[in-house]
PDB file of C-alpha atoms in Angstrom:
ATOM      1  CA  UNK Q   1       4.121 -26.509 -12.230  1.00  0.00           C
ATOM      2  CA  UNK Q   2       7.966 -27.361 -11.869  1.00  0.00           C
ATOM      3  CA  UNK Q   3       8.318 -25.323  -8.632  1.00  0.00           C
ATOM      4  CA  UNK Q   4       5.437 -26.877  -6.581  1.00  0.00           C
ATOM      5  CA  UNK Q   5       6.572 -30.201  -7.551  1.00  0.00           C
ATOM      6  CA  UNK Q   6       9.858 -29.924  -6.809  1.00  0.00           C
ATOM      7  CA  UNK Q   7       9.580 -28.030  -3.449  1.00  0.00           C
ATOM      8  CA  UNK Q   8       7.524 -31.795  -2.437  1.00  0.00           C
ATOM      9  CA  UNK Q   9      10.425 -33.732  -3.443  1.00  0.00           C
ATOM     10  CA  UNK Q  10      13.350 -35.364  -1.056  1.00  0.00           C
ATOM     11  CA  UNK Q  11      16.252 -33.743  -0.330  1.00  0.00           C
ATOM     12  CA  UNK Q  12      18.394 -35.825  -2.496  1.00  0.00           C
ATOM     13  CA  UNK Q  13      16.366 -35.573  -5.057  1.00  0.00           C
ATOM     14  CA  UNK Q  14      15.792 -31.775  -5.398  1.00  0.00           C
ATOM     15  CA  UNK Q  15      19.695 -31.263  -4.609  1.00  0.00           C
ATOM     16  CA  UNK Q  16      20.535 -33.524  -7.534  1.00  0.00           C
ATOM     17  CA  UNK Q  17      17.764 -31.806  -9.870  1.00  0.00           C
ATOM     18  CA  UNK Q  18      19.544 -27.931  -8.782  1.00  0.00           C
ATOM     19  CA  UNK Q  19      22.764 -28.978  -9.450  1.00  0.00           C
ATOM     20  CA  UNK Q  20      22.127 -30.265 -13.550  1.00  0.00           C
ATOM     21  CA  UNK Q  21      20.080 -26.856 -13.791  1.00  0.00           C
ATOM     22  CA  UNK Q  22      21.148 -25.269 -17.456  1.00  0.00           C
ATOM     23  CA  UNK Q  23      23.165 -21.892 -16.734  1.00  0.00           C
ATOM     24  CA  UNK Q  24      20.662 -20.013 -19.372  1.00  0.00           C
ATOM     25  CA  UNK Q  25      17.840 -21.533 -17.433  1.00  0.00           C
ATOM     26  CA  UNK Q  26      15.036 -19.024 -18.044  1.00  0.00           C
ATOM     27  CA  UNK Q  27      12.988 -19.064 -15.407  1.00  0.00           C
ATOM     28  CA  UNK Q  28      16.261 -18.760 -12.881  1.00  0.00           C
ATOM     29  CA  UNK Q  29      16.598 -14.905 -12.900  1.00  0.00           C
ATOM     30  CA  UNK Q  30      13.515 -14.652 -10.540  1.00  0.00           C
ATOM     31  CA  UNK Q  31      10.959 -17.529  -9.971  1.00  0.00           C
ATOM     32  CA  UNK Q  32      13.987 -19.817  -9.230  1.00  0.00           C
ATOM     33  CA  UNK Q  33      14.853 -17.604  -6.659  1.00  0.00           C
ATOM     34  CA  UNK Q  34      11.618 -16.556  -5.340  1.00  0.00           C
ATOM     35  CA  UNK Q  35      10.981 -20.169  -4.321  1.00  0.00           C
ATOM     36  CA  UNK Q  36      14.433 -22.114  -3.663  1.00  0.00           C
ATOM     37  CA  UNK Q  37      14.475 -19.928  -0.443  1.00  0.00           C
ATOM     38  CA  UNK Q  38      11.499 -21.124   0.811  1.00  0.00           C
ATOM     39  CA  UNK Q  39      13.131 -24.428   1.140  1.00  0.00           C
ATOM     40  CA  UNK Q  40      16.480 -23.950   2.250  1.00  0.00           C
ATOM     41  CA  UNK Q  41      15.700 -24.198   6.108  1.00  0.00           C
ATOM     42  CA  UNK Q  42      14.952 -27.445   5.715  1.00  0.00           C
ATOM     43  CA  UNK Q  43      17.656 -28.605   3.063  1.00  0.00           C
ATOM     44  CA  UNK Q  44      20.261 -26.164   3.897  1.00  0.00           C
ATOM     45  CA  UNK Q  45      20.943 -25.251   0.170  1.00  0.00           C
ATOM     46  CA  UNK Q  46      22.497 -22.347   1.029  1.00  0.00           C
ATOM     47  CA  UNK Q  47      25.711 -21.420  -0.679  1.00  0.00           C
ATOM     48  CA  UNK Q  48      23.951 -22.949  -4.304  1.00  0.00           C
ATOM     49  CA  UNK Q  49      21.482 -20.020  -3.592  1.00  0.00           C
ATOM     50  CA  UNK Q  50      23.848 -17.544  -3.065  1.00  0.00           C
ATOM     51  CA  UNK Q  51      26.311 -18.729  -5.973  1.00  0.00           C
ATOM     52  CA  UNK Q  52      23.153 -18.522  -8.772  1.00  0.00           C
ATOM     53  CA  UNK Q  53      22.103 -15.105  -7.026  1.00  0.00           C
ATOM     54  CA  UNK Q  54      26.118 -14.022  -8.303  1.00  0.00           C
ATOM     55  CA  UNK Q  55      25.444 -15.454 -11.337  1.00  0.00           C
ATOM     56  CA  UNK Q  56      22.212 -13.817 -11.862  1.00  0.00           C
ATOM     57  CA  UNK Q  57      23.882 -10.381 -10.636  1.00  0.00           C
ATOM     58  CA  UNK Q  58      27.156 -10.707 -12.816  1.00  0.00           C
ATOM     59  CA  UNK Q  59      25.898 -12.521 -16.021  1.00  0.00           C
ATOM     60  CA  UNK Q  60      22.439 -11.259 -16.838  1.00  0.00           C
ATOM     61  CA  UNK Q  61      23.030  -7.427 -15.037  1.00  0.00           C
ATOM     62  CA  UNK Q  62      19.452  -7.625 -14.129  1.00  0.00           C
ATOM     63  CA  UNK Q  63      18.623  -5.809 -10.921  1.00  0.00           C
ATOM     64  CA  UNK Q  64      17.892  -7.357  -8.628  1.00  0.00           C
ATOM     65  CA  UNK Q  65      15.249  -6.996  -5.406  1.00  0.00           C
ATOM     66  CA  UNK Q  66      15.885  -6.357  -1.808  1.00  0.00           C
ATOM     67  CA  UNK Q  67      12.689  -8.962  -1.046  1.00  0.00           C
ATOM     68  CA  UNK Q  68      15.084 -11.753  -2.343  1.00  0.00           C
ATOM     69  CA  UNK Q  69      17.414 -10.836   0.303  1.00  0.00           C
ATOM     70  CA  UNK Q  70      14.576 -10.597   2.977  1.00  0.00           C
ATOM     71  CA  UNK Q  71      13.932 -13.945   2.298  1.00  0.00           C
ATOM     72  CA  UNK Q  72      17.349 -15.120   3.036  1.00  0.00           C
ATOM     73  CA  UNK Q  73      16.408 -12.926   6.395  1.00  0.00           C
ATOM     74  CA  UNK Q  74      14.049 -15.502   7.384  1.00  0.00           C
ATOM     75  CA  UNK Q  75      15.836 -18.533   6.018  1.00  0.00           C
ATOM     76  CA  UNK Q  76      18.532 -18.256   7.961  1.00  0.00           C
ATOM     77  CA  UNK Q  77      16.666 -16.979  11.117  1.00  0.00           C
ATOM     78  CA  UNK Q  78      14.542 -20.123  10.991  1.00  0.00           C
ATOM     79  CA  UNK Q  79      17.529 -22.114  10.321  1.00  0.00           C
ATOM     80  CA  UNK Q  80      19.550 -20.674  13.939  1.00  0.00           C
ATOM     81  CA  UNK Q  81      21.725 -18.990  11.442  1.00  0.00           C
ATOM     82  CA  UNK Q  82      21.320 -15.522  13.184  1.00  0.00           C
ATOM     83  CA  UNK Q  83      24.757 -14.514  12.460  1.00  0.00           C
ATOM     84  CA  UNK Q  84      24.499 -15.697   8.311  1.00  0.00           C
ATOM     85  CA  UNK Q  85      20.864 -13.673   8.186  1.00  0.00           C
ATOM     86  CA  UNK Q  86      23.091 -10.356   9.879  1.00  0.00           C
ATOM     87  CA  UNK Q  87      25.994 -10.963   7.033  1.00  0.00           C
ATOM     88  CA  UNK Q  88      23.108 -11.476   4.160  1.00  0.00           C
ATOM     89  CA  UNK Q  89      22.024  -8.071   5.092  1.00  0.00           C
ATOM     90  CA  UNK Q  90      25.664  -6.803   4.925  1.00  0.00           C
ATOM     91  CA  UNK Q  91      26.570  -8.447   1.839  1.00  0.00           C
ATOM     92  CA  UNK Q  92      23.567  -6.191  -0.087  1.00  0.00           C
ATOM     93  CA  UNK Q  93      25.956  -4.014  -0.726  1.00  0.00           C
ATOM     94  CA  UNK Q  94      28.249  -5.989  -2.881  1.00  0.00           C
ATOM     95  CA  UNK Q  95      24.877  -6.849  -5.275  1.00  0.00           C
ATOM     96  CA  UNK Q  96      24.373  -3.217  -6.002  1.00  0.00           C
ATOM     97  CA  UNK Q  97      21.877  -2.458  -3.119  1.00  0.00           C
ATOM     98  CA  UNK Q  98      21.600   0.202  -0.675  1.00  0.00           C
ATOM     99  CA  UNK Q  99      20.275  -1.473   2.706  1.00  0.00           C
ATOM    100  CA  UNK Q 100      17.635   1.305   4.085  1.00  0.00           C
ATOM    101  CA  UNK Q 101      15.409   0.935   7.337  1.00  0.00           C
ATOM    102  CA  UNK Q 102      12.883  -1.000   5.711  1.00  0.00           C
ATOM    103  CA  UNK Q 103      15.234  -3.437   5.083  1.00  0.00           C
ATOM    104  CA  UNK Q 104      17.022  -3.235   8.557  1.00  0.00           C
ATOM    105  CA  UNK Q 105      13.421  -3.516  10.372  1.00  0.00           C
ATOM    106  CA  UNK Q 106      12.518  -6.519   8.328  1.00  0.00           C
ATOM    107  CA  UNK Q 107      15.728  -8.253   9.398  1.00  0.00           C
ATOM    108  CA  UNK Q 108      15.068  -7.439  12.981  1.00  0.00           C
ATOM    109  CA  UNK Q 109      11.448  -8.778  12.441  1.00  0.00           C
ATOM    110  CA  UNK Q 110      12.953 -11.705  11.172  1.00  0.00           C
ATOM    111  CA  UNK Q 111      15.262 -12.527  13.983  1.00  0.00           C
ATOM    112  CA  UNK Q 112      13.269 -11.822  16.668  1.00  0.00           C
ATOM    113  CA  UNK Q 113      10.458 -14.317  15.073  1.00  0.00           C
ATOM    114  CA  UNK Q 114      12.645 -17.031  15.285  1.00  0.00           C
ATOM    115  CA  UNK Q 115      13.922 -16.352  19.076  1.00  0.00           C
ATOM    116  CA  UNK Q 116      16.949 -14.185  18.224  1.00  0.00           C
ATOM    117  CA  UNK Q 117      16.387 -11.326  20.388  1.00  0.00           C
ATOM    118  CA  UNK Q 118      19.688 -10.575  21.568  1.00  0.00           C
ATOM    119  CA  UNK Q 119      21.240 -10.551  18.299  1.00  0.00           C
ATOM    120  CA  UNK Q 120      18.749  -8.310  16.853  1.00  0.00           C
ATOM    121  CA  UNK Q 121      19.734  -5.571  19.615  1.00  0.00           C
ATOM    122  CA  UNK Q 122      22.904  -6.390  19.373  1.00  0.00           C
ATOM    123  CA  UNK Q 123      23.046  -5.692  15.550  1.00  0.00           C
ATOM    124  CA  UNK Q 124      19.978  -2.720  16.071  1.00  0.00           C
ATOM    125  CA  UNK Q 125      22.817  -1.299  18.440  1.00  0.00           C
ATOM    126  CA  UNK Q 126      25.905  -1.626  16.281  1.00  0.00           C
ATOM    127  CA  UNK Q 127      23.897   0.289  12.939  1.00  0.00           C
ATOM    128  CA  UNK Q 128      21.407   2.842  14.547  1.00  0.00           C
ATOM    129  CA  UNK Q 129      23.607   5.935  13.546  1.00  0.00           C
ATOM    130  CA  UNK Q 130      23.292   4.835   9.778  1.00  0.00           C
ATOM    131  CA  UNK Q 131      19.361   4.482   9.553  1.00  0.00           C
ATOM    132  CA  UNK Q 132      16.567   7.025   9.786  1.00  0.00           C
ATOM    133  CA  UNK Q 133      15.241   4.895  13.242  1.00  0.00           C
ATOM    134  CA  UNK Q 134      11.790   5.113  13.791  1.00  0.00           C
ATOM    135  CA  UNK Q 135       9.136   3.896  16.345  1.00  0.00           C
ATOM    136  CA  UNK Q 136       8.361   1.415  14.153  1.00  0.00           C
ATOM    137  CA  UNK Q 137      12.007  -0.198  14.540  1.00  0.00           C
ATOM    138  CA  UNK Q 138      11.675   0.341  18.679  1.00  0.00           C
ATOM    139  CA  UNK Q 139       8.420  -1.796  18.588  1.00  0.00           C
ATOM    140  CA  UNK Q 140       9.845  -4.745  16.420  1.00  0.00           C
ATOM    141  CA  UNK Q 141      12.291  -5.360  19.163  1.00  0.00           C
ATOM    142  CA  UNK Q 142      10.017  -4.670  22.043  1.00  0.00           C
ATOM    143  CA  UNK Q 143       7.510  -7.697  20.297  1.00  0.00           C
ATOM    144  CA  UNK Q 144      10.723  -9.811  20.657  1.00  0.00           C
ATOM    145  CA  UNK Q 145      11.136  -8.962  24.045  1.00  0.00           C
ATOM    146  CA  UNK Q 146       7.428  -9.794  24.681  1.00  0.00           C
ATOM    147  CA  UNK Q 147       7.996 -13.427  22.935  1.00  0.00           C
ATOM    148  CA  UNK Q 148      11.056 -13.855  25.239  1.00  0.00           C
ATOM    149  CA  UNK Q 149       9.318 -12.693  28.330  1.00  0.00           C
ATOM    150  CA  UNK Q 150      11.739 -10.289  28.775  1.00  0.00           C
ATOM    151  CA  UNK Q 151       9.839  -6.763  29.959  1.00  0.00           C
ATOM    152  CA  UNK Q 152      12.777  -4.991  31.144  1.00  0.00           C
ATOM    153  CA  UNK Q 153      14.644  -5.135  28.360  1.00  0.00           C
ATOM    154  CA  UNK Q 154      11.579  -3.768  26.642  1.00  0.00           C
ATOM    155  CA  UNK Q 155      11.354  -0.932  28.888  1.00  0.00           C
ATOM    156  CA  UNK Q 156      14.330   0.195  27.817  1.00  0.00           C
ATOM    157  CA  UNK Q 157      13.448   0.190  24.631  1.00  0.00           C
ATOM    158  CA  UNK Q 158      10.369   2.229  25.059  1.00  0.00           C
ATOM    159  CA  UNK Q 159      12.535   5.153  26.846  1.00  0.00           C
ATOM    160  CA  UNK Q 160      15.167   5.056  24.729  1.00  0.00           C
ATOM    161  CA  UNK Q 161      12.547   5.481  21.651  1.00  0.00           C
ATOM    162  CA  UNK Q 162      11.180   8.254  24.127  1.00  0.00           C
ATOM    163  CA  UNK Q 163      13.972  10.067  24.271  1.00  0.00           C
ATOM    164  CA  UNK Q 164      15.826   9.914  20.952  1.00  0.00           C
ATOM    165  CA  UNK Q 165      12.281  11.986  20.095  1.00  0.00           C
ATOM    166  CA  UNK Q 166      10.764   9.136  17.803  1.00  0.00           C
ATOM    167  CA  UNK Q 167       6.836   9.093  18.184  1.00  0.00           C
ATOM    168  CA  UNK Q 168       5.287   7.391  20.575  1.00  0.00           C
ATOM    169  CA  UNK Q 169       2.218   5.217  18.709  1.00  0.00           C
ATOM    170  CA  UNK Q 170      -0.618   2.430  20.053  1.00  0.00           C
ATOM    171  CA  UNK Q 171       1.720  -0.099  17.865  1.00  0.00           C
ATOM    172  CA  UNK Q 172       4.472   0.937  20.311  1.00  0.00           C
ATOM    173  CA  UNK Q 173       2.926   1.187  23.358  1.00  0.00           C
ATOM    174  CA  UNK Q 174       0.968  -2.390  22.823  1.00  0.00           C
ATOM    175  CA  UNK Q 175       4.371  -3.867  21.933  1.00  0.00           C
ATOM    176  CA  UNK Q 176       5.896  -2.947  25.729  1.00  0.00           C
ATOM    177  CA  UNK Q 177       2.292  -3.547  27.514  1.00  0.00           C
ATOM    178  CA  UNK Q 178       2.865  -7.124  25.570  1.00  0.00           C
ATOM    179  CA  UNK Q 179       6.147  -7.344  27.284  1.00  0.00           C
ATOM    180  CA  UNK Q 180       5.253  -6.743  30.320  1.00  0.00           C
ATOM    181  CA  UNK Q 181       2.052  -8.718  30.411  1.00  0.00           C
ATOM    182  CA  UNK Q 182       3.878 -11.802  29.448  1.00  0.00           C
ATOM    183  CA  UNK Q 183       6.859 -11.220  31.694  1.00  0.00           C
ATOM    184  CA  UNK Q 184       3.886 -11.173  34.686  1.00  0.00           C
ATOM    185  CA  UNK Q 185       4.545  -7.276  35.660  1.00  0.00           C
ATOM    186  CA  UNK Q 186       0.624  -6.535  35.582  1.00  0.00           C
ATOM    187  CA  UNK Q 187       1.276  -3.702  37.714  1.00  0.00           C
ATOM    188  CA  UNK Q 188       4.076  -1.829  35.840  1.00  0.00           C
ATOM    189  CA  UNK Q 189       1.303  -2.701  32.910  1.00  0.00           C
ATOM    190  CA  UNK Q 190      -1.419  -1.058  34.723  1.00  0.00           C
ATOM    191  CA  UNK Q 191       0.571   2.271  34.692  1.00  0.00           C
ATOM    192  CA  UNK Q 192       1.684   2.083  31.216  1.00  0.00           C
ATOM    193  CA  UNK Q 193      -1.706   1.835  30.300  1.00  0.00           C
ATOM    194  CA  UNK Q 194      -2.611   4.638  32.439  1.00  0.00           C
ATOM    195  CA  UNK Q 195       0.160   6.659  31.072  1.00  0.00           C
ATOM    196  CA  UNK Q 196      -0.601   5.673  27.378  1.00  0.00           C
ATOM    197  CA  UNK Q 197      -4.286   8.080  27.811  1.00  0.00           C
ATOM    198  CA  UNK Q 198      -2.933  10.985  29.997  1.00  0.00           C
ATOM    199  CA  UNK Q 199       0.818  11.596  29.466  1.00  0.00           C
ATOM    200  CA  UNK Q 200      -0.011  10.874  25.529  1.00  0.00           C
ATOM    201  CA  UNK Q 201      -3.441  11.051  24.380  1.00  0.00           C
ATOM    202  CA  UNK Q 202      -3.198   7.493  22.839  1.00  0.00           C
ATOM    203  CA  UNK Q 203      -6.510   5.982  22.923  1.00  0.00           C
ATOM    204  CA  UNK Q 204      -5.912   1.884  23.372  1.00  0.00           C
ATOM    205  CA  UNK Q 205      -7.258  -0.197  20.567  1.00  0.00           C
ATOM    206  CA  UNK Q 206      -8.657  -3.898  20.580  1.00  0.00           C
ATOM    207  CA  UNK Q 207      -5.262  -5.045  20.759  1.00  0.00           C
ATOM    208  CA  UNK Q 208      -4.142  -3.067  23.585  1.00  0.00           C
ATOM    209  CA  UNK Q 209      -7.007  -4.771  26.331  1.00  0.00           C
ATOM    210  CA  UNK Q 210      -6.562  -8.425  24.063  1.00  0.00           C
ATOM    211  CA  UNK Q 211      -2.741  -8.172  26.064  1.00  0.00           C
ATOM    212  CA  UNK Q 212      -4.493  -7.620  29.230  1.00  0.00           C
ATOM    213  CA  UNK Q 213      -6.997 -10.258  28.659  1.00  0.00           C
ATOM    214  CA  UNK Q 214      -5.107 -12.912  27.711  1.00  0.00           C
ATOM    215  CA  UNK Q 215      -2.594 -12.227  30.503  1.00  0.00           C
ATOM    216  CA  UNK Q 216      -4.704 -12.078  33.266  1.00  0.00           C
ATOM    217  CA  UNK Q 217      -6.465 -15.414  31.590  1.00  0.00           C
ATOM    218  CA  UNK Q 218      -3.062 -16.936  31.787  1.00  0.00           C
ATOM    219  CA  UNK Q 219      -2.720 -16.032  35.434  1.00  0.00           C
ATOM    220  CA  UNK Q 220      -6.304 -17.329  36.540  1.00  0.00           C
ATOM    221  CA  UNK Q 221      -7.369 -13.651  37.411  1.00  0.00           C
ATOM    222  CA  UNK Q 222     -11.003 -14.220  35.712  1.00  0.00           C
ATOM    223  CA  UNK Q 223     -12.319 -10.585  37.436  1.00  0.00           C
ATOM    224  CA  UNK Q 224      -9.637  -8.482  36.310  1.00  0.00           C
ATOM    225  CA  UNK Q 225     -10.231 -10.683  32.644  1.00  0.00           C
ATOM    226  CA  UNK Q 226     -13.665  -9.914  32.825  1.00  0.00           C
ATOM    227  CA  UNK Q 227     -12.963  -6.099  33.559  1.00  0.00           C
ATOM    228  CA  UNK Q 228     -10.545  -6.001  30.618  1.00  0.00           C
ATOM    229  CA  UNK Q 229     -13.038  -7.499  28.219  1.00  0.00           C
ATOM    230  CA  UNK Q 230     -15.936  -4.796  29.698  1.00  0.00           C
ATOM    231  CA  UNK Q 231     -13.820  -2.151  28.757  1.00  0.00           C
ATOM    232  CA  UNK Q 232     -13.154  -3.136  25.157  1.00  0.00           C
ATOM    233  CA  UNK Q 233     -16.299  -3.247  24.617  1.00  0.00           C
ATOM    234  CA  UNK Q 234     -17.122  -0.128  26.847  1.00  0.00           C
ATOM    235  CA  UNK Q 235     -15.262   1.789  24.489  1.00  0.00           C
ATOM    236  CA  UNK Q 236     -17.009   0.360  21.397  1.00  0.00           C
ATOM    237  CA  UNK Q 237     -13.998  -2.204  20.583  1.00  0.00           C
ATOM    238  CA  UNK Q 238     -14.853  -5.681  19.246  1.00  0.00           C
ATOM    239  CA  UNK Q 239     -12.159  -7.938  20.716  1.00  0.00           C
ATOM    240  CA  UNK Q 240     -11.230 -10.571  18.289  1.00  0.00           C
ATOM    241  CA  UNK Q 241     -12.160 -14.196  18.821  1.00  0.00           C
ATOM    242  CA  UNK Q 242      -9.062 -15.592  20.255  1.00  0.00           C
ATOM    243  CA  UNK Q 243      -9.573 -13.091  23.083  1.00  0.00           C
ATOM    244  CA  UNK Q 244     -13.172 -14.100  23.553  1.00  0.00           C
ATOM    245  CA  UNK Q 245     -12.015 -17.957  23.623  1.00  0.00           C
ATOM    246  CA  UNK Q 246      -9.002 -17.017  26.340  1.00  0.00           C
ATOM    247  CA  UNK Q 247     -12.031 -15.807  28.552  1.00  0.00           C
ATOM    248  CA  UNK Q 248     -14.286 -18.593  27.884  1.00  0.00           C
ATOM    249  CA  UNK Q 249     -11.890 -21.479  28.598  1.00  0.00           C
ATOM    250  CA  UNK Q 250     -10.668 -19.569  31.799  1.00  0.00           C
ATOM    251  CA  UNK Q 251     -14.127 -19.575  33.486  1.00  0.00           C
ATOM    252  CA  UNK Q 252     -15.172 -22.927  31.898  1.00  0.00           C
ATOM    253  CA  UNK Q 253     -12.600 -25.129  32.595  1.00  0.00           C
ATOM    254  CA  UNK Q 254     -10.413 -23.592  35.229  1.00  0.00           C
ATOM    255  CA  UNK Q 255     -13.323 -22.021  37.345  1.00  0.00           C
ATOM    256  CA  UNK Q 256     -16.444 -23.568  36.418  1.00  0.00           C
ATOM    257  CA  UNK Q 257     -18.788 -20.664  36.022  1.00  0.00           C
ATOM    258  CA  UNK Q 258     -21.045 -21.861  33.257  1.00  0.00           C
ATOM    259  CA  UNK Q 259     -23.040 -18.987  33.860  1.00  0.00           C
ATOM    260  CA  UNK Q 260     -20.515 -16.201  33.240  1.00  0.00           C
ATOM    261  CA  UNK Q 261     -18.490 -18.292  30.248  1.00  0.00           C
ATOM    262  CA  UNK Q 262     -22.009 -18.630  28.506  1.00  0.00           C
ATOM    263  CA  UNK Q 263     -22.428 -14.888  28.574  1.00  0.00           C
ATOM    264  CA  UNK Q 264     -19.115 -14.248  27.595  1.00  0.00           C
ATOM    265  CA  UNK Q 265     -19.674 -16.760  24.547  1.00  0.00           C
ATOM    266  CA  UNK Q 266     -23.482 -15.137  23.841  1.00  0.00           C
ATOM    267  CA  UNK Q 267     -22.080 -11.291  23.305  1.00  0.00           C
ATOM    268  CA  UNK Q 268     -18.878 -12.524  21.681  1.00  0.00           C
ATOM    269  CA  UNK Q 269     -17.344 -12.972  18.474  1.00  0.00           C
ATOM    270  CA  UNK Q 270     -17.180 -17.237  18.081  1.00  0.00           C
ATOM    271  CA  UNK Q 271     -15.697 -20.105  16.162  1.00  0.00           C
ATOM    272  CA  UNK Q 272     -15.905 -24.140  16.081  1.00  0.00           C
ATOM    273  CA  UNK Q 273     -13.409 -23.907  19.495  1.00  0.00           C
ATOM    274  CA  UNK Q 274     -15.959 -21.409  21.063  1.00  0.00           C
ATOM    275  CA  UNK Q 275     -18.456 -24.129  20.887  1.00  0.00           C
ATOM    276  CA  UNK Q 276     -16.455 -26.880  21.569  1.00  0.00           C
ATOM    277  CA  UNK Q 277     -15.791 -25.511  25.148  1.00  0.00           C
ATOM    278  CA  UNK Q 278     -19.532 -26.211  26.210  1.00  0.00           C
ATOM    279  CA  UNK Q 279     -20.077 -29.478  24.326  1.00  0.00           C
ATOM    280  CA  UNK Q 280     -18.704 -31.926  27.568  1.00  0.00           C
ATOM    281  CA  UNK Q 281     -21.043 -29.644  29.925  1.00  0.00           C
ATOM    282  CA  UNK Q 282     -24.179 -29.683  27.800  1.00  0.00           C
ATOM    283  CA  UNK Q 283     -23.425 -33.108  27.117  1.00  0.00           C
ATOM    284  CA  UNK Q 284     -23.885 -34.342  29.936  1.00  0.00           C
ATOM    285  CA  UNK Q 285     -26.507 -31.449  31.560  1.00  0.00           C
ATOM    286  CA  UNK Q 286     -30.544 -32.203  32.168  1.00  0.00           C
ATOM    287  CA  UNK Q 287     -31.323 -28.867  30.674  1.00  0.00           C
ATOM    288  CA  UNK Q 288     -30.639 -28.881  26.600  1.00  0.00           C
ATOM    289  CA  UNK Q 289     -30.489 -25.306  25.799  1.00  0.00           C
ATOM    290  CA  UNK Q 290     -27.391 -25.088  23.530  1.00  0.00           C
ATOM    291  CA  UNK Q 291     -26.217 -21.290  23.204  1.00  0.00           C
ATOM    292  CA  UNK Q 292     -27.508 -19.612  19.859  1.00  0.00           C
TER     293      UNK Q 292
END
């Protein structure tokens, strides 16, 4: 009860309650520190953090977890503190902890999250020689270049990954398609997709034509929407719902085809939003035939 309580108090408050903590504290060695990180974005509590992590190292030789340092991963990323997330990874050294590519990919993760692309290549390109790279590490940074709209840069990730011989997945191939839909180049995307069957025998997923769908949605293209969506299910896929309501609201409210959004919204997976798309039209419509 102590930790839920005091994560809901002011900052003054809580700062003045951590500071009168007991050193022998019990419950310090692990649920302090599981949840005093989950504030310090907002409070900035930082070096009181790190100081009862020493403790905890030194006094009590208890060993202690790389997720604690993960955790300072997305603290600090959250907080615009790329370069204190990069040095929290460094410094798991010095608390008897062997940084390995699980760790390294969840740092990347982290940065590029919070908008900090071009450190996370910067630091993926400064350690590569020291970690077994995979494609999984390639398609982290490629999903940052797809929240940055920046498909070039993702491009280069995907042939890099080609050619240091890592394999070449749906995960990674959706991450660049993602980064190029988003960055607008639908007909570099096109290809990719093309290439993706042929050149590697992937077979594109739910997520792979969601990209497409959404894209297309976002650039008013309802036919080459539609003929994303067709396929999906063409090739027995169920695309999620936020795919279905990306259709919808394209034909309803930016083209006005009733007809086609209703069909769409019949054969489709739905939610409250789903619905609330047609409530204005049959609102106000002679005909009361709400879709079932």
């Amino acid at each position: 009860m102590v930790f839920p309580i005091w994560r809901r108090l002011p900052p003054p408050t809580a700062s003045f309650l951590f500071a009168f903590l007991p050193p022998d504290f019990s419950l310090l060695s692990r649920r302090l520190l599981l949840h005093l990180p989950r504030f310090l974005p907002a409070y900035f509590h930082f070096p009181q953090a790190w100081a009862h992590l020493a403790d905890t190292h030194q006094h009590q030789k208890s060993q202690l977890s790389s997720d604690l340092f993960h955790i300072f991963f997305f603290a600090y990323s959250k907080a615009n503190l790329a370069a204190d997330a990069i040095r929290a990874f460094n410094r798991m050294h010095g608390f008897g902890l062997q940084a390995n590519a699980d760790d390294l990919n969840i740092l990347l993760y982290a940065l590029c999250k919070y908008g900090h692309v071009t450190d996370a290549r910067e630091l993926f390109h400064r350690v590569r020689s020291d970690f077994s790279i995979t494609q999984k590490t390639y398609s982290i940074l490629m999903q940052g270049c797809a929240r940055k709209g920046k498909p070039k840069e993702a491009v280069q990730m995907f042939d890099e990954m080609h050619q240091r011989g890592c394999e070449v997945d749906v995960a990674a191939y959706n991450a660049l398609l993602a980064a190029l839909c988003n960055g607008g180049e639908m007909e570099e995307a096109e290809r990719r997709l093309k290439e993706m069957r042929t050149v590697h025998g992937l077979d594109p997923d739910a997520g792979t034509y969601a990209v497409f769908v959404r894209a297309y949605c976002e650039a008013g293209d309802s036919s080459s929407a539609l003929r994303m969506l067709e396929n999906t299910k063409r090739k027995g896929l169920v695309p999620n719902v936020f795919t279905y309501n990306c259709a919808i609201r394209l034909l309803y409210e930016k083209h006005a085809k009733y007809f086609e959004a209703e069909n769409v919204f019949r054969v489709g997976s739905r939610n409250i939003s789903s619905c609330q798309r047609f409530l204005p039209q049959y609102q106000t419509s002679e005909v009361v035939e709400y879709p079932e």
